[in-house]
Structure formats: structure tokens, C-alpha cells
Tab-separated table of C-alpha atoms and ligand atoms in Angstrom:
chain	number	residue	atom	x	y	z
W	1	UNK	CA	43.084	-90.776	-64.674
W	2	UNK	CA	39.911	-88.703	-64.552
W	3	UNK	CA	36.939	-90.819	-65.925
W	4	UNK	CA	33.067	-90.933	-65.633
W	5	UNK	CA	33.487	-93.212	-62.770
W	6	UNK	CA	35.639	-90.719	-60.796
W	7	UNK	CA	34.438	-89.475	-57.459
W	8	UNK	CA	34.424	-86.021	-56.272
W	9	UNK	CA	35.049	-84.459	-52.383
W	10	UNK	CA	34.679	-80.790	-52.013
W	11	UNK	CA	36.183	-78.311	-49.625
W	12	UNK	CA	33.745	-75.266	-49.085
W	13	UNK	CA	34.302	-72.168	-47.222
W	14	UNK	CA	35.183	-68.488	-47.643
W	15	UNK	CA	38.239	-67.802	-48.114
W	16	UNK	CA	39.538	-71.356	-49.483
W	17	UNK	CA	41.859	-70.117	-51.860
W	18	UNK	CA	45.000	-70.734	-49.851
W	19	UNK	CA	43.933	-73.777	-47.980
W	20	UNK	CA	46.203	-76.599	-47.494
W	21	UNK	CA	43.565	-79.257	-47.529
W	22	UNK	CA	43.662	-79.840	-51.207
W	23	UNK	CA	47.382	-80.702	-51.106
W	24	UNK	CA	46.644	-82.859	-48.115
W	25	UNK	CA	43.631	-84.986	-49.357
W	26	UNK	CA	44.730	-85.120	-52.922
W	27	UNK	CA	48.235	-86.621	-51.355
W	28	UNK	CA	46.032	-89.132	-49.483
W	29	UNK	CA	44.086	-89.903	-52.760
W	30	UNK	CA	46.969	-90.665	-54.697
W	31	UNK	CA	48.825	-92.535	-52.141
W	32	UNK	CA	45.857	-95.065	-51.676
W	33	UNK	CA	45.398	-94.924	-55.666
W	34	UNK	CA	41.726	-93.834	-55.343
W	35	UNK	CA	39.578	-92.822	-58.290
W	36	UNK	CA	38.834	-89.595	-56.164
W	37	UNK	CA	39.537	-85.872	-56.843
W	38	UNK	CA	39.188	-83.230	-53.938
W	39	UNK	CA	38.765	-79.499	-55.048
W	40	UNK	CA	37.795	-76.392	-53.213
W	41	UNK	CA	34.878	-74.173	-53.730
W	42	UNK	CA	34.653	-70.519	-52.516
W	43	UNK	CA	31.049	-68.730	-52.436
W	44	UNK	CA	28.954	-66.347	-50.475
W	45	UNK	CA	26.874	-67.557	-47.434
W	46	UNK	CA	23.706	-66.795	-49.291
W	47	UNK	CA	24.436	-69.629	-51.789
W	48	UNK	CA	25.495	-72.185	-49.204
W	49	UNK	CA	22.405	-74.179	-48.756
W	50	UNK	CA	22.148	-74.528	-52.686
W	51	UNK	CA	25.747	-75.454	-52.907
W	52	UNK	CA	25.157	-78.141	-50.234
W	53	UNK	CA	21.979	-79.565	-51.748
W	54	UNK	CA	23.454	-79.532	-55.235
W	55	UNK	CA	26.637	-81.506	-53.776
W	56	UNK	CA	24.321	-84.136	-52.430
W	57	UNK	CA	22.304	-84.423	-55.372
W	58	UNK	CA	25.290	-84.685	-57.812
W	59	UNK	CA	26.423	-87.676	-55.834
W	60	UNK	CA	29.586	-86.082	-54.342
W	61	UNK	CA	31.424	-88.267	-52.001
W	62	UNK	CA	31.636	-85.846	-49.455
W	63	UNK	CA	32.650	-82.266	-48.051
W	64	UNK	CA	35.090	-80.453	-45.778
W	65	UNK	CA	33.869	-77.364	-44.267
W	66	UNK	CA	35.651	-74.587	-43.329
W	67	UNK	CA	35.322	-71.107	-41.934
W	68	UNK	CA	32.888	-69.474	-41.705
W	69	UNK	CA	30.472	-72.446	-42.643
W	70	UNK	CA	30.794	-74.979	-39.873
W	71	UNK	CA	28.027	-74.009	-37.992
W	72	UNK	CA	25.647	-73.438	-40.658
W	73	UNK	CA	26.339	-76.858	-42.432
W	74	UNK	CA	25.592	-78.490	-38.941
W	75	UNK	CA	22.067	-77.227	-39.351
W	76	UNK	CA	21.968	-78.767	-42.930
W	77	UNK	CA	23.114	-82.325	-42.250
W	78	UNK	CA	20.493	-84.862	-41.905
W	79	UNK	CA	22.444	-86.844	-39.345
W	80	UNK	CA	24.966	-85.135	-37.269
W	81	UNK	CA	27.013	-87.312	-35.156
W	82	UNK	CA	27.384	-86.934	-31.223
W	83	UNK	CA	30.319	-84.619	-31.277
W	84	UNK	CA	29.127	-82.200	-33.793
W	85	UNK	CA	25.549	-82.113	-32.216
W	86	UNK	CA	27.228	-80.889	-29.052
W	87	UNK	CA	29.684	-78.339	-30.329
W	88	UNK	CA	27.132	-77.308	-33.063
W	89	UNK	CA	30.000	-77.618	-35.932
W	90	UNK	CA	30.491	-80.032	-38.806
W	91	UNK	CA	33.891	-79.874	-40.754
W	92	UNK	CA	33.135	-83.209	-42.466
W	93	UNK	CA	30.134	-84.349	-44.443
W	94	UNK	CA	29.750	-87.948	-46.102
W	95	UNK	CA	26.810	-88.451	-48.448
W	96	UNK	CA	24.999	-91.616	-48.568
W	97	UNK	CA	23.909	-91.447	-52.359
W	98	UNK	CA	21.543	-94.395	-52.027
W	99	UNK	CA	19.660	-93.378	-48.873
W	100	UNK	CA	19.760	-89.659	-50.032
W	101	UNK	CA	21.197	-88.994	-46.524
W	102	UNK	CA	23.969	-86.379	-45.393
W	103	UNK	CA	25.986	-87.435	-42.430
W	104	UNK	CA	27.959	-84.471	-40.419
W	105	UNK	CA	31.106	-85.073	-38.370
W	106	UNK	CA	33.627	-82.968	-36.515
W	107	UNK	CA	37.164	-84.200	-36.736
W	108	UNK	CA	38.851	-81.236	-35.301
W	109	UNK	CA	38.217	-82.628	-31.776
W	110	UNK	CA	39.633	-85.932	-32.335
W	111	UNK	CA	42.610	-84.234	-34.211
W	112	UNK	CA	43.120	-82.022	-31.190
W	113	UNK	CA	42.924	-85.009	-28.748
W	114	UNK	CA	45.471	-87.323	-30.889
W	115	UNK	CA	47.777	-84.334	-31.301
W	116	UNK	CA	48.311	-84.127	-27.511
W	117	UNK	CA	48.152	-87.728	-27.106
W	118	UNK	CA	51.229	-87.989	-29.729
W	119	UNK	CA	52.999	-85.887	-26.904
W	120	UNK	CA	52.022	-87.954	-24.106
W	121	UNK	CA	50.145	-85.227	-22.304
W	122	UNK	CA	48.708	-86.456	-19.034
W	123	UNK	CA	44.932	-85.095	-19.381
W	124	UNK	CA	43.211	-86.607	-16.274
W	125	UNK	CA	43.365	-83.562	-13.254
W	126	UNK	CA	45.620	-81.117	-15.426
W	127	UNK	CA	44.657	-77.611	-15.489
W	128	UNK	CA	44.418	-75.987	-18.737
W	129	UNK	CA	44.131	-72.235	-20.352
W	130	UNK	CA	42.386	-71.753	-23.513
W	131	UNK	CA	42.402	-68.580	-25.087
W	132	UNK	CA	39.787	-67.733	-27.667
W	133	UNK	CA	36.183	-68.854	-27.589
W	134	UNK	CA	35.212	-69.556	-31.188
W	135	UNK	CA	34.683	-72.682	-32.971
W	136	UNK	CA	38.262	-74.107	-32.471
W	137	UNK	CA	37.912	-73.460	-28.717
W	138	UNK	CA	34.694	-74.650	-28.315
W	139	UNK	CA	35.883	-78.140	-29.779
W	140	UNK	CA	38.998	-78.093	-27.791
W	141	UNK	CA	37.225	-77.246	-24.634
W	142	UNK	CA	34.758	-80.254	-25.479
W	143	UNK	CA	37.647	-82.409	-25.881
W	144	UNK	CA	39.238	-81.275	-22.587
W	145	UNK	CA	36.131	-82.145	-20.778
W	146	UNK	CA	35.731	-85.401	-22.276
W	147	UNK	CA	39.416	-86.152	-21.381
W	148	UNK	CA	38.635	-85.291	-17.667
W	149	UNK	CA	40.862	-82.412	-16.947
W	150	UNK	CA	40.383	-80.769	-13.639
W	151	UNK	CA	40.185	-76.766	-14.533
W	152	UNK	CA	39.873	-74.923	-17.831
W	153	UNK	CA	40.439	-71.366	-17.697
W	154	UNK	CA	39.140	-69.439	-20.722
W	155	UNK	CA	40.268	-65.939	-21.902
W	156	UNK	CA	38.456	-64.339	-24.820
W	157	UNK	CA	38.123	-60.701	-25.603
W	158	UNK	CA	34.313	-61.217	-25.984
W	159	UNK	CA	33.244	-62.943	-22.712
W	160	UNK	CA	29.810	-63.544	-23.744
W	161	UNK	CA	31.171	-66.169	-26.400
W	162	UNK	CA	32.402	-67.977	-23.133
W	163	UNK	CA	29.331	-68.062	-21.370
W	164	UNK	CA	27.577	-69.759	-24.371
W	165	UNK	CA	30.356	-72.292	-24.406
W	166	UNK	CA	29.707	-72.893	-20.629
W	167	UNK	CA	25.824	-73.300	-21.295
W	168	UNK	CA	26.352	-75.687	-24.161
W	169	UNK	CA	28.994	-77.840	-22.509
W	170	UNK	CA	27.416	-77.738	-18.846
W	171	UNK	CA	26.795	-81.664	-18.995
W	172	UNK	CA	29.824	-82.772	-20.758
W	173	UNK	CA	32.157	-83.768	-17.872
W	174	UNK	CA	33.298	-82.662	-14.484
W	175	UNK	CA	36.103	-80.243	-15.388
W	176	UNK	CA	35.313	-76.930	-13.987
W	177	UNK	CA	35.386	-73.912	-16.675
W	178	UNK	CA	36.545	-70.483	-15.173
W	179	UNK	CA	36.169	-67.285	-16.961
W	180	UNK	CA	39.149	-65.007	-17.109
W	181	UNK	CA	38.285	-61.162	-17.656
W	182	UNK	CA	42.108	-60.366	-18.207
W	183	UNK	CA	44.473	-62.767	-19.008
W	184	UNK	CA	46.917	-61.306	-16.226
W	185	UNK	CA	44.325	-62.418	-13.695
W	186	UNK	CA	46.122	-66.025	-14.123
W	187	UNK	CA	49.626	-64.214	-13.201
W	188	UNK	CA	49.632	-65.817	-9.700
W	189	UNK	CA	48.285	-69.265	-10.859
W	190	UNK	CA	50.363	-69.516	-13.778
W	191	UNK	CA	52.864	-72.072	-12.261
W	192	UNK	CA	49.807	-74.423	-11.999
W	193	UNK	CA	48.993	-74.560	-15.786
W	194	UNK	CA	49.673	-77.579	-17.583
W	195	UNK	CA	48.500	-76.769	-20.968
W	196	UNK	CA	48.111	-73.423	-22.674
W	197	UNK	CA	45.941	-73.339	-25.984
W	198	UNK	CA	45.929	-70.644	-28.424
W	199	UNK	CA	42.628	-70.782	-30.293
W	200	UNK	CA	42.930	-67.108	-31.764
W	201	UNK	CA	44.670	-66.281	-35.106
W	202	UNK	CA	47.056	-64.105	-32.870
W	203	UNK	CA	50.403	-65.030	-34.418
W	204	UNK	CA	49.232	-65.442	-38.024
W	205	UNK	CA	50.846	-61.957	-38.514
W	206	UNK	CA	54.463	-62.018	-37.314
W	207	UNK	CA	54.279	-58.373	-36.689
W	208	UNK	CA	57.159	-57.665	-38.846
W	209	UNK	CA	57.449	-56.320	-42.692
W	210	UNK	CA	59.445	-57.851	-45.355
W	211	UNK	CA	62.617	-55.931	-44.002
W	212	UNK	CA	62.274	-57.215	-40.509
W	213	UNK	CA	61.104	-53.719	-39.179
W	214	UNK	CA	58.252	-54.087	-36.543
W	215	UNK	CA	54.645	-53.322	-37.493
W	216	UNK	CA	52.771	-54.608	-34.576
W	217	UNK	CA	53.364	-54.527	-30.846
W	218	UNK	CA	54.049	-57.513	-28.886
W	219	UNK	CA	50.370	-57.710	-27.512
W	220	UNK	CA	48.977	-57.915	-31.160
W	221	UNK	CA	50.842	-60.879	-32.121
W	222	UNK	CA	51.181	-62.908	-28.685
W	223	UNK	CA	48.303	-64.379	-26.861
W	224	UNK	CA	50.163	-64.766	-23.471
W	225	UNK	CA	51.977	-62.077	-21.478
W	226	UNK	CA	55.852	-62.046	-22.061
W	227	UNK	CA	56.406	-62.316	-18.212
W	228	UNK	CA	55.318	-65.735	-18.190
W	229	UNK	CA	57.560	-68.544	-18.229
W	230	UNK	CA	56.144	-71.632	-20.145
W	231	UNK	CA	58.904	-73.760	-19.593
W	232	UNK	CA	57.336	-76.707	-17.597
W	233	UNK	CA	54.308	-76.481	-19.883
W	234	UNK	CA	52.483	-78.059	-22.944
W	235	UNK	CA	51.976	-75.006	-25.325
W	236	UNK	CA	49.614	-75.624	-28.259
W	237	UNK	CA	49.050	-73.176	-31.001
W	238	UNK	CA	46.318	-73.924	-33.568
W	239	UNK	CA	47.638	-71.080	-35.837
W	240	UNK	CA	49.714	-73.317	-38.705
W	241	UNK	CA	51.086	-70.235	-41.049
W	242	UNK	CA	53.694	-69.637	-39.642
W	243	UNK	CA	54.516	-73.061	-38.821
W	244	UNK	CA	56.212	-71.938	-35.597
W	245	UNK	CA	54.471	-68.647	-34.082
W	246	UNK	CA	56.148	-66.389	-31.847
W	247	UNK	CA	54.259	-68.074	-28.936
W	248	UNK	CA	55.787	-71.504	-29.976
W	249	UNK	CA	59.212	-69.978	-30.294
W	250	UNK	CA	59.232	-68.504	-26.720
W	251	UNK	CA	57.671	-71.912	-25.287
W	252	UNK	CA	60.266	-73.864	-27.301
W	253	UNK	CA	63.196	-71.517	-26.103
W	254	UNK	CA	61.827	-71.727	-22.432
W	255	UNK	CA	61.730	-75.757	-22.573
W	256	UNK	CA	58.202	-76.324	-23.039
W	257	UNK	CA	56.621	-79.370	-25.062
W	258	UNK	CA	55.030	-77.524	-28.097
W	259	UNK	CA	52.268	-78.654	-30.489
W	260	UNK	CA	51.922	-77.186	-33.802
W	261	UNK	CA	48.725	-76.126	-35.671
W	262	UNK	CA	50.099	-78.337	-38.593
W	263	UNK	CA	49.726	-81.277	-36.360
W	264	UNK	CA	46.186	-80.578	-35.808
W	265	UNK	CA	45.783	-79.598	-39.522
W	266	UNK	CA	47.055	-83.174	-40.673
W	267	UNK	CA	45.332	-85.025	-38.058
W	268	UNK	CA	41.862	-83.765	-38.534
W	269	UNK	CA	42.220	-84.332	-42.506
W	270	UNK	CA	43.522	-87.897	-42.081
W	271	UNK	CA	40.350	-88.615	-39.934
W	272	UNK	CA	38.182	-86.814	-42.506
W	273	UNK	CA	39.895	-88.951	-45.237
W	274	UNK	CA	38.904	-92.314	-43.070
W	275	UNK	CA	35.266	-91.047	-42.885
W	276	UNK	CA	34.855	-90.799	-46.726
W	277	UNK	CA	37.152	-93.683	-47.654
W	278	UNK	CA	37.436	-96.259	-44.863
W	279	UNK	CA	41.114	-95.816	-44.973
W	280	UNK	CA	43.606	-94.847	-42.132
W	281	UNK	CA	46.570	-92.685	-43.580
W	282	UNK	CA	49.616	-94.593	-42.256
W	283	UNK	CA	52.299	-93.120	-40.317
W	284	UNK	CA	54.803	-92.890	-42.966
W	285	UNK	CA	52.123	-91.375	-45.038
W	286	UNK	CA	51.464	-88.775	-42.362
W	287	UNK	CA	54.994	-87.953	-41.985
W	288	UNK	CA	55.455	-87.365	-45.740
W	289	UNK	CA	52.757	-85.000	-46.186
W	290	UNK	CA	53.750	-83.124	-43.007
W	291	UNK	CA	57.031	-82.543	-44.934
W	292	UNK	CA	55.103	-81.270	-48.035
W	293	UNK	CA	52.821	-79.021	-45.987
W	294	UNK	CA	55.950	-77.400	-44.107
W	295	UNK	CA	57.477	-76.806	-47.697
W	296	UNK	CA	54.351	-75.256	-48.731
W	297	UNK	CA	54.084	-73.098	-45.922
W	298	UNK	CA	57.848	-71.846	-45.909
W	299	UNK	CA	57.063	-71.012	-49.806
W	300	UNK	CA	54.047	-69.066	-48.734
W	301	UNK	CA	56.102	-67.099	-45.982
W	302	UNK	CA	58.658	-66.475	-48.408
W	303	UNK	CA	56.202	-64.839	-50.702
W	304	UNK	CA	54.360	-63.170	-47.724
W	305	UNK	CA	52.715	-60.161	-49.858
W	306	UNK	CA	50.937	-62.769	-52.134
W	307	UNK	CA	49.098	-64.184	-49.365
D	401	NAP	P1	36.465	-68.069	-34.900
D	401	NAP	O1	35.313	-69.009	-34.542
D	401	NAP	O2	36.384	-67.081	-35.890
D	401	NAP	O3	36.953	-67.600	-33.508
D	401	NAP	C1	38.153	-66.685	-33.480
D	401	NAP	C2	38.624	-66.518	-31.994
D	401	NAP	O4	39.740	-65.740	-32.115
D	401	NAP	C3	37.434	-65.639	-31.246
D	401	NAP	O5	37.499	-66.056	-29.926
D	401	NAP	C4	38.052	-64.276	-31.382
D	401	NAP	O6	37.735	-63.503	-30.275
D	401	NAP	C5	39.486	-64.744	-31.541
D	401	NAP	N1	40.169	-63.348	-32.115
D	401	NAP	C6	40.062	-63.191	-33.298
D	401	NAP	N2	40.863	-62.121	-33.730
D	401	NAP	C7	41.542	-61.680	-32.438
D	401	NAP	C8	42.623	-60.610	-32.163
D	401	NAP	N3	42.975	-59.853	-32.879
D	401	NAP	N4	42.897	-60.406	-30.799
D	401	NAP	C9	42.338	-61.461	-29.675
D	401	NAP	N5	41.546	-62.209	-30.241
D	401	NAP	C10	41.001	-62.487	-31.436
D	401	NAP	O7	37.730	-68.965	-35.640
D	401	NAP	P2	38.011	-70.572	-35.170
D	401	NAP	O8	37.687	-71.503	-36.252
D	401	NAP	O9	37.795	-70.703	-33.664
D	401	NAP	O10	39.869	-70.399	-35.439
D	401	NAP	C11	40.728	-69.826	-34.516
D	401	NAP	C12	42.121	-70.065	-35.004
D	401	NAP	O11	42.394	-71.322	-35.143
D	401	NAP	C13	42.250	-69.781	-36.400
D	401	NAP	O12	43.491	-68.953	-36.768
D	401	NAP	C14	42.341	-70.799	-37.423
D	401	NAP	O13	43.187	-70.592	-38.601
D	401	NAP	C15	42.858	-71.812	-36.466
D	401	NAP	N6	42.475	-73.313	-36.684
D	401	NAP	C16	43.415	-74.115	-36.860
D	401	NAP	C17	43.022	-75.302	-36.891
D	401	NAP	C18	44.220	-76.267	-37.646
D	401	NAP	O14	43.909	-77.397	-38.068
D	401	NAP	N7	45.246	-76.237	-37.022
D	401	NAP	C19	41.811	-75.800	-37.019
D	401	NAP	C20	40.888	-74.975	-36.703
D	401	NAP	C21	41.214	-73.649	-36.328
D	401	NAP	P3	36.309	-62.756	-30.338
D	401	NAP	O15	35.231	-63.728	-30.037
D	401	NAP	O16	36.394	-61.867	-29.428
D	401	NAP	O17	35.885	-62.147	-31.673
């Protein structure tokens, strides 16, 4: 029951209306019988600093931060942890009311690593392809470097962003980062790639309308060329809606090990929950919430026009 003692954790971002984080975090809260609620708040960037300081002053337990505020919140926290300092992105804040301190964390990186560890990916000396160079790609590339992969090929439509990542992560491991100007430049090396990672929203739109008629071309929904055989690879799609993108469908059909965006979504959420509460959600709890999230995503897909 909500009382004067109830603590608050907030998700901030824009948009957050259809975020699955409230479903996941309130499930954890209920499961572990905590006197806490988790709510989502959507506002414009000009109000971010005031909202952040308000949450701190009001004694919120913490925050989750989503797009597009992860970098701005990194600049607002008093104590960013080592990972968030390097990738300049905070997705979890813990407020220490007594000392009036805000601590910043990035659990996306830990979630990314554990999602691949769960599938027994062999990191060392592997060759990886990262598509995208936004916040998610930056965290993933940092994770790959820390796990001592050998080569990281990066493709992004805006190439400058890859240069920025290389500049910021140049001291983070011995792995070599290569820039691809065109995804097809990898055609003759694709057999040697162990992991393909989609860090763009390509695939969120299925490219079909409700009658099944095609509305977008293949290259507008697929991050990789159709000619590539993905059979012997690990293929990780950060997109979680739909839960199985066209990229993952192709990869699965060809025999690849696939890692879904939903795995990362739940894993990073579990790490955030641990930061605020000290409780690590157990395996049974993780499986149960994954099932609930999948049902929720399917319902969203069936009511596509509303979302
Ligand atoms: P971001 O910082 O905005 O970066 C977006 C990236 O996607 C950029 O590299 C951008 O290229 C590229 N991109 C956007 N639209 C594109 C298009 N139509 N064609 C080709 N490239 C396009 O976003 P982010 O935080 O990195 O997130 C990227 C994706 O990962 C999103 O779909 C997000 O929902 C998902 N994600 C999922 C999880 C999870 O828990 N599963 C966690 C984080 C992110 P330019 O640089 O050229 O603009």
C-alpha cells in the first residue's frame, strides 16, 4: 500500500509513454515486496536540469534515464562511475539523500556483456561488426574493447560519429576499430566475422502495413545485405519491438545464435534495480518478467496503429 514512507524511482526521457521499464521495474518491486513505486515522466530538454534537481531534493531513490537525455544527465550527476565517465552516458542515477549526492551509472554495458555471456560468446580474439554509432553502439564498442575482442568493424551512415567514438575509446583496450564507409566493403571479409550487432532502429518498422503489403524496401528495414549468410555467427539486435526483427528472423533461419533486444532490456533493468535496492533479481524472476514483456510487445504489435 502506498504511504508517506513509499519511495519513488522515476524514468525520465522523451518519449517514454510506451516504455516497458515501468512494467519491468514494478514487477521487480512487487516480487521483492518493496515499499517503492516506479513512474515515468516525459518532458522537454529545457526542463531537464530542474526536473533532475527536483528529484534529488524531493528524495527520490533514483532515476532511469532514456533517450535523448543519457548524455545530458551524465553532465548533471555528481559522481559518474568509471563506465559512464568513458562513454559519457548515464542510464541509472542513485540519489544519496543524506550526503546530497547523485551517483551516475551505465547498466547498458553490463547488460550487453551479460546478454552475450549467457549465449557463451567467445569474446577473446573475435571479429565483430557494429552497425550504428549512437549511444547504444558506443556502450557496446566499449564492452567489446573491455572483453578483448580483436577487430571491431563499425558502419554508420554518419561517419564522423565513428571518429568520435574512436577518439573517446582509444585507451580502452587493444582491439582495433575499423571504419566502414559502405556496409558492402565487408562482403569479402564477412566469413571471418563472429558477431554482428545492430545498434540502429532499423527493423523497428517491419516494412509492412496491417494488410501485409510492403511499405518499405529491404534496405530500409535491414541493417545487413541480404546476400550475407549469417549461419555461423552470433547476431544481436538491440531493437526489442518487434521482439524478433527481420534481421533476427534471417539469422535464425540460417542457423545463427541470436540475441534479442529484450534480453538486453531486461538485463540492464535488473542491474539498475540492484543499484537502487541492493537486490539481484533471481533467474526465475527474470524469466517471468521476460514472458510478461513478450506478451506486452505482442499486444503492442497487434495494435500497431496505436503505437
Ligand atoms: P541514438 O544514439 O539515437 O543512435 C541511433 C543510431 O542509429 C545512429 O547511429 C543513427 O545513425 C542510426 N540510425 C537511425 N536511424 C537510421 C536509419 N533510418 N538508417 C540507418 N541508421 C539509422 O540511439 P541509441 O541509443 O544508440 O539506440 C539505437 C537503437 O538501439 C534504438 O532502436 C534503441 O531503441 C535500441 N536500444 C535498445 C536497448 C535495449 O535495451 N534493447 C538499449 C539501448 C538502445 P546516424 O548517426 O547517422 O544518425
